[in-house]
GROMACS .gro file of C-alpha atoms in nm:
model
  275
    1UNK     CA    1   3.691  -0.152  -3.041
    2UNK     CA    2   3.358  -0.217  -2.870
    3UNK     CA    3   3.481  -0.046  -2.556
    4UNK     CA    4   3.596   0.255  -2.759
    5UNK     CA    5   3.256   0.282  -2.928
    6UNK     CA    6   3.086   0.256  -2.591
    7UNK     CA    7   3.295   0.541  -2.452
    8UNK     CA    8   3.233   0.744  -2.766
    9UNK     CA    9   2.858   0.694  -2.742
   10UNK     CA   10   2.862   0.794  -2.375
   11UNK     CA   11   3.060   1.106  -2.456
   12UNK     CA   12   2.823   1.203  -2.737
   13UNK     CA   13   2.522   1.146  -2.512
   14UNK     CA   14   2.677   1.364  -2.242
   15UNK     CA   15   2.751   1.640  -2.493
   16UNK     CA   16   2.394   1.629  -2.622
   17UNK     CA   17   2.262   1.648  -2.268
   18UNK     CA   18   2.488   1.944  -2.189
   19UNK     CA   19   2.381   2.112  -2.508
   20UNK     CA   20   2.014   2.066  -2.423
   21UNK     CA   21   2.068   2.194  -2.069
   22UNK     CA   22   2.254   2.493  -2.208
   23UNK     CA   23   1.968   2.553  -2.450
   24UNK     CA   24   1.712   2.543  -2.170
   25UNK     CA   25   1.921   2.778  -1.953
   26UNK     CA   26   1.965   3.022  -2.241
   27UNK     CA   27   1.594   3.017  -2.316
   28UNK     CA   28   1.510   3.086  -1.953
   29UNK     CA   29   1.751   3.380  -1.944
   30UNK     CA   30   1.684   3.534  -2.283
   31UNK     CA   31   1.353   3.395  -2.410
   32UNK     CA   32   1.015   3.560  -2.391
   33UNK     CA   33   0.748   3.398  -2.170
   34UNK     CA   34   0.546   3.280  -2.469
   35UNK     CA   35   0.855   3.121  -2.624
   36UNK     CA   36   0.945   2.946  -2.299
   37UNK     CA   37   0.588   2.821  -2.258
   38UNK     CA   38   0.575   2.694  -2.618
   39UNK     CA   39   0.908   2.513  -2.580
   40UNK     CA   40   0.793   2.362  -2.250
   41UNK     CA   41   0.485   2.223  -2.426
   42UNK     CA   42   0.705   2.086  -2.702
   43UNK     CA   43   0.924   1.903  -2.454
   44UNK     CA   44   0.610   1.784  -2.274
   45UNK     CA   45   0.464   1.633  -2.591
   46UNK     CA   46   0.798   1.465  -2.664
   47UNK     CA   47   0.795   1.321  -2.308
   48UNK     CA   48   1.113   1.502  -2.212
   49UNK     CA   49   0.977   1.547  -1.863
   50UNK     CA   50   1.271   1.704  -1.680
   51UNK     CA   51   1.331   1.971  -1.945
   52UNK     CA   52   0.963   2.050  -1.969
   53UNK     CA   53   0.938   2.080  -1.591
   54UNK     CA   54   1.234   2.317  -1.575
   55UNK     CA   55   1.074   2.547  -1.830
   56UNK     CA   56   0.727   2.531  -1.673
   57UNK     CA   57   0.876   2.623  -1.335
   58UNK     CA   58   1.079   2.901  -1.497
   59UNK     CA   59   0.774   3.068  -1.648
   60UNK     CA   60   0.518   2.985  -1.380
   61UNK     CA   61   0.535   3.317  -1.191
   62UNK     CA   62   0.484   3.512  -1.513
   63UNK     CA   63   0.143   3.356  -1.565
   64UNK     CA   64   0.008   3.385  -1.210
   65UNK     CA   65  -0.356   3.487  -1.224
   66UNK     CA   66  -0.387   3.417  -1.598
   67UNK     CA   67  -0.579   3.148  -1.786
   68UNK     CA   68  -0.255   2.952  -1.826
   69UNK     CA   69  -0.178   2.924  -1.455
   70UNK     CA   70  -0.371   2.602  -1.397
   71UNK     CA   71  -0.232   2.443  -1.714
   72UNK     CA   72   0.127   2.515  -1.618
   73UNK     CA   73   0.071   2.388  -1.263
   74UNK     CA   74  -0.089   2.068  -1.390
   75UNK     CA   75   0.170   2.003  -1.661
   76UNK     CA   76   0.455   2.054  -1.417
   77UNK     CA   77   0.300   1.815  -1.163
   78UNK     CA   78   0.250   1.560  -1.440
   79UNK     CA   79   0.616   1.596  -1.541
   80UNK     CA   80   0.722   1.518  -1.183
   81UNK     CA   81   0.497   1.211  -1.182
   82UNK     CA   82   0.640   1.085  -1.511
   83UNK     CA   83   0.992   1.142  -1.374
   84UNK     CA   84   0.900   0.915  -1.080
   85UNK     CA   85   0.928   1.200  -0.830
   86UNK     CA   86   0.600   1.095  -0.672
   87UNK     CA   87   0.646   1.283  -0.347
   88UNK     CA   88   0.686   1.618  -0.522
   89UNK     CA   89   0.410   1.531  -0.768
   90UNK     CA   90   0.169   1.449  -0.486
   91UNK     CA   91   0.230   1.789  -0.325
   92UNK     CA   92   0.184   1.970  -0.655
   93UNK     CA   93  -0.136   1.782  -0.743
   94UNK     CA   94  -0.268   1.846  -0.392
   95UNK     CA   95  -0.198   2.217  -0.433
   96UNK     CA   96  -0.365   2.208  -0.774
   97UNK     CA   97  -0.686   2.045  -0.652
   98UNK     CA   98  -0.711   2.295  -0.369
   99UNK     CA   99  -0.656   2.601  -0.590
  100UNK     CA  100  -0.818   2.503  -0.918
  101UNK     CA  101  -1.135   2.318  -0.826
  102UNK     CA  102  -1.310   2.431  -1.144
  103UNK     CA  103  -1.025   2.358  -1.384
  104UNK     CA  104  -1.074   2.127  -1.681
  105UNK     CA  105  -0.783   1.926  -1.539
  106UNK     CA  106  -0.935   1.870  -1.193
  107UNK     CA  107  -1.045   1.509  -1.245
  108UNK     CA  108  -0.708   1.412  -1.389
  109UNK     CA  109  -0.529   1.596  -1.109
  110UNK     CA  110  -0.721   1.418  -0.836
  111UNK     CA  111  -0.668   1.085  -1.007
  112UNK     CA  112  -0.295   1.148  -1.040
  113UNK     CA  113  -0.281   1.261  -0.677
  114UNK     CA  114  -0.416   0.921  -0.571
  115UNK     CA  115  -0.180   0.741  -0.809
  116UNK     CA  116   0.119   0.917  -0.651
  117UNK     CA  117   0.046   0.749  -0.317
  118UNK     CA  118  -0.024   0.420  -0.493
  119UNK     CA  119   0.319   0.433  -0.657
  120UNK     CA  120   0.481   0.524  -0.323
  121UNK     CA  121   0.303   0.245  -0.135
  122UNK     CA  122   0.569  -0.005  -0.019
  123UNK     CA  123   0.556  -0.383   0.008
  124UNK     CA  124   0.360  -0.538   0.294
  125UNK     CA  125   0.677  -0.604   0.491
  126UNK     CA  126   0.729  -0.228   0.545
  127UNK     CA  127   0.533   0.046   0.721
  128UNK     CA  128   0.194   0.094   0.555
  129UNK     CA  129   0.121   0.458   0.642
  130UNK     CA  130   0.149   0.557   0.276
  131UNK     CA  131  -0.077   0.268   0.175
  132UNK     CA  132  -0.342   0.404   0.409
  133UNK     CA  133  -0.312   0.748   0.248
  134UNK     CA  134  -0.335   0.587  -0.096
  135UNK     CA  135  -0.657   0.405  -0.003
  136UNK     CA  136  -0.812   0.728   0.125
  137UNK     CA  137  -0.715   0.917  -0.191
  138UNK     CA  138  -0.835   0.638  -0.421
  139UNK     CA  139  -1.171   0.614  -0.244
  140UNK     CA  140  -1.213   0.992  -0.254
  141UNK     CA  141  -1.158   0.982  -0.629
  142UNK     CA  142  -1.410   0.701  -0.680
  143UNK     CA  143  -1.664   0.882  -0.463
  144UNK     CA  144  -1.628   1.208  -0.655
  145UNK     CA  145  -1.608   1.059  -1.003
  146UNK     CA  146  -1.821   0.742  -1.005
  147UNK     CA  147  -1.871   0.775  -1.381
  148UNK     CA  148  -1.501   0.812  -1.460
  149UNK     CA  149  -1.368   0.595  -1.739
  150UNK     CA  150  -1.092   0.493  -1.498
  151UNK     CA  151  -1.323   0.378  -1.220
  152UNK     CA  152  -1.258   0.006  -1.278
  153UNK     CA  153  -0.882   0.062  -1.271
  154UNK     CA  154  -0.916   0.248  -0.942
  155UNK     CA  155  -1.131  -0.029  -0.797
  156UNK     CA  156  -0.858  -0.277  -0.886
  157UNK     CA  157  -0.598  -0.051  -0.722
  158UNK     CA  158  -0.813  -0.022  -0.411
  159UNK     CA  159  -0.840  -0.401  -0.386
  160UNK     CA  160  -0.465  -0.440  -0.433
  161UNK     CA  161  -0.387  -0.187  -0.161
  162UNK     CA  162  -0.640  -0.342   0.077
  163UNK     CA  163  -0.483  -0.685   0.025
  164UNK     CA  164  -0.149  -0.526   0.113
  165UNK     CA  165  -0.293  -0.411   0.446
  166UNK     CA  166  -0.438  -0.758   0.503
  167UNK     CA  167  -0.094  -0.908   0.455
  168UNK     CA  168   0.069  -0.649   0.682
  169UNK     CA  169  -0.167  -0.720   0.972
  170UNK     CA  170  -0.114  -1.093   0.920
  171UNK     CA  171   0.265  -1.054   0.919
  172UNK     CA  172   0.256  -0.837   1.233
  173UNK     CA  173   0.051  -1.097   1.419
  174UNK     CA  174   0.255  -1.387   1.286
  175UNK     CA  175   0.573  -1.224   1.417
  176UNK     CA  176   0.448  -1.269   1.776
  177UNK     CA  177   0.362  -1.630   1.703
  178UNK     CA  178   0.698  -1.699   1.540
  179UNK     CA  179   0.897  -1.575   1.842
  180UNK     CA  180   0.683  -1.771   2.086
  181UNK     CA  181   0.487  -1.484   2.239
  182UNK     CA  182   0.161  -1.674   2.209
  183UNK     CA  183  -0.053  -1.458   2.436
  184UNK     CA  184   0.039  -1.145   2.239
  185UNK     CA  185  -0.003  -1.340   1.915
  186UNK     CA  186  -0.361  -1.434   2.002
  187UNK     CA  187  -0.448  -1.070   2.074
  188UNK     CA  188  -0.286  -0.952   1.748
  189UNK     CA  189  -0.448  -1.230   1.543
  190UNK     CA  190  -0.793  -1.150   1.679
  191UNK     CA  191  -0.739  -0.779   1.618
  192UNK     CA  192  -0.641  -0.856   1.258
  193UNK     CA  193  -0.968  -1.048   1.208
  194UNK     CA  194  -1.169  -0.775   1.373
  195UNK     CA  195  -1.009  -0.503   1.160
  196UNK     CA  196  -1.028  -0.695   0.831
  197UNK     CA  197  -1.297  -0.966   0.859
  198UNK     CA  198  -1.278  -1.027   0.483
  199UNK     CA  199  -0.901  -1.073   0.489
  200UNK     CA  200  -0.743  -1.309   0.237
  201UNK     CA  201  -0.559  -1.454   0.538
  202UNK     CA  202  -0.871  -1.525   0.742
  203UNK     CA  203  -0.827  -1.904   0.741
  204UNK     CA  204  -0.460  -1.878   0.839
  205UNK     CA  205  -0.535  -1.621   1.111
  206UNK     CA  206  -0.803  -1.842   1.265
  207UNK     CA  207  -0.579  -2.148   1.250
  208UNK     CA  208  -0.296  -1.962   1.422
  209UNK     CA  209  -0.534  -1.855   1.699
  210UNK     CA  210  -0.603  -2.223   1.765
  211UNK     CA  211  -0.238  -2.321   1.740
  212UNK     CA  212  -0.115  -2.033   1.957
  213UNK     CA  213  -0.391  -2.108   2.208
  214UNK     CA  214  -0.285  -2.471   2.230
  215UNK     CA  215   0.083  -2.382   2.272
  216UNK     CA  216  -0.003  -2.119   2.533
  217UNK     CA  217  -0.213  -2.365   2.734
  218UNK     CA  218   0.043  -2.644   2.705
  219UNK     CA  219   0.318  -2.421   2.843
  220UNK     CA  220   0.111  -2.259   3.118
  221UNK     CA  221   0.114  -2.327   3.489
  222UNK     CA  222  -0.150  -2.575   3.606
  223UNK     CA  223  -0.382  -2.308   3.749
  224UNK     CA  224  -0.422  -2.145   3.406
  225UNK     CA  225  -0.431  -2.449   3.181
  226UNK     CA  226  -0.799  -2.532   3.211
  227UNK     CA  227  -0.924  -2.187   3.110
  228UNK     CA  228  -0.673  -2.164   2.827
  229UNK     CA  229  -0.755  -2.506   2.687
  230UNK     CA  230  -1.125  -2.418   2.698
  231UNK     CA  231  -1.057  -2.094   2.506
  232UNK     CA  232  -0.851  -2.291   2.255
  233UNK     CA  233  -1.136  -2.540   2.208
  234UNK     CA  234  -1.380  -2.254   2.140
  235UNK     CA  235  -1.141  -2.124   1.875
  236UNK     CA  236  -1.108  -2.472   1.723
  237UNK     CA  237  -1.486  -2.510   1.697
  238UNK     CA  238  -1.515  -2.174   1.521
  239UNK     CA  239  -1.238  -2.273   1.282
  240UNK     CA  240  -1.388  -2.611   1.195
  241UNK     CA  241  -1.731  -2.462   1.145
  242UNK     CA  242  -1.601  -2.200   0.901
  243UNK     CA  243  -1.335  -2.411   0.728
  244UNK     CA  244  -1.442  -2.775   0.750
  245UNK     CA  245  -1.228  -2.876   0.451
  246UNK     CA  246  -0.917  -2.683   0.553
  247UNK     CA  247  -0.570  -2.827   0.505
  248UNK     CA  248  -0.522  -2.756   0.877
  249UNK     CA  249  -0.825  -2.961   0.981
  250UNK     CA  250  -0.633  -3.272   1.093
  251UNK     CA  251  -0.392  -3.068   1.301
  252UNK     CA  252  -0.676  -2.871   1.461
  253UNK     CA  253  -0.856  -3.198   1.541
  254UNK     CA  254  -0.539  -3.337   1.695
  255UNK     CA  255  -0.491  -3.032   1.918
  256UNK     CA  256  -0.859  -3.034   2.016
  257UNK     CA  257  -0.839  -3.403   2.110
  258UNK     CA  258  -0.529  -3.339   2.322
  259UNK     CA  259  -0.702  -3.048   2.494
  260UNK     CA  260  -1.012  -3.257   2.572
  261UNK     CA  261  -0.792  -3.537   2.700
  262UNK     CA  262  -0.621  -3.297   2.940
  263UNK     CA  263  -0.953  -3.153   3.057
  264UNK     CA  264  -1.098  -3.502   3.113
  265UNK     CA  265  -0.793  -3.613   3.308
  266UNK     CA  266  -0.790  -3.294   3.510
  267UNK     CA  267  -1.159  -3.331   3.589
  268UNK     CA  268  -1.107  -3.693   3.700
  269UNK     CA  269  -0.817  -3.589   3.923
  270UNK     CA  270  -1.026  -3.316   4.086
  271UNK     CA  271  -1.312  -3.561   4.149
  272UNK     CA  272  -1.073  -3.814   4.304
  273UNK     CA  273  -0.928  -3.547   4.530
  274UNK     CA  274  -1.275  -3.456   4.651
  275UNK     CA  275  -1.354  -3.814   4.756
   0.00000   0.00000   0.00000
């Protein structure tokens, strides 16, 4: 019985949807522009985004050059956003802000344009090109509308996106460390610190520079060990100075002691060979 009711409900829902689609198609074919526009607004207010968008697009050309052109363009872009079609919405909002710079909707359009990229921004494990675009758009909005009632929300978004980039640069550098490419890891870790000195991963990045430096020196040929241990010791001093209470402190001290022991022994061997 439950299965039958489920099928019946699905069938009714499908029929309603078909009926609505048929109604929209009929209106587009037979309705007057004002009727189509009014019905589009009705659907818009009822948050029936796809139907509203279809009608706005159907009547858009009729109102080119009129006072309704910017409204229709904005409403349609907003429908795409609400339907989670952020790529299309971003293009429509971008077109809007370029064409209707004096519109009453311009602030909302530029804010929604930035939000499209924010919604499309992927997790830190994936390519962050879109995140970079989102940060640019968000900062442009904050620069243009510093008194906006949404400024605090955009600041929070900007911080979230920046943290995502911090994590991405950390993960990229850590990948080299994880697969044992310590020389490349050190370069990537230092670049991450240079690019984002305020990174949430600063302590971990600096620790990994020490650790990778120690592993690199330990596995190097004798002629390169001295210089690499000295570089590792410099990194360890910087780490301990900045993070004296770090959870990694004991391990850093252990590696530094081992490096000094090697350097002392190496120095003694060189002095004996000179005698």
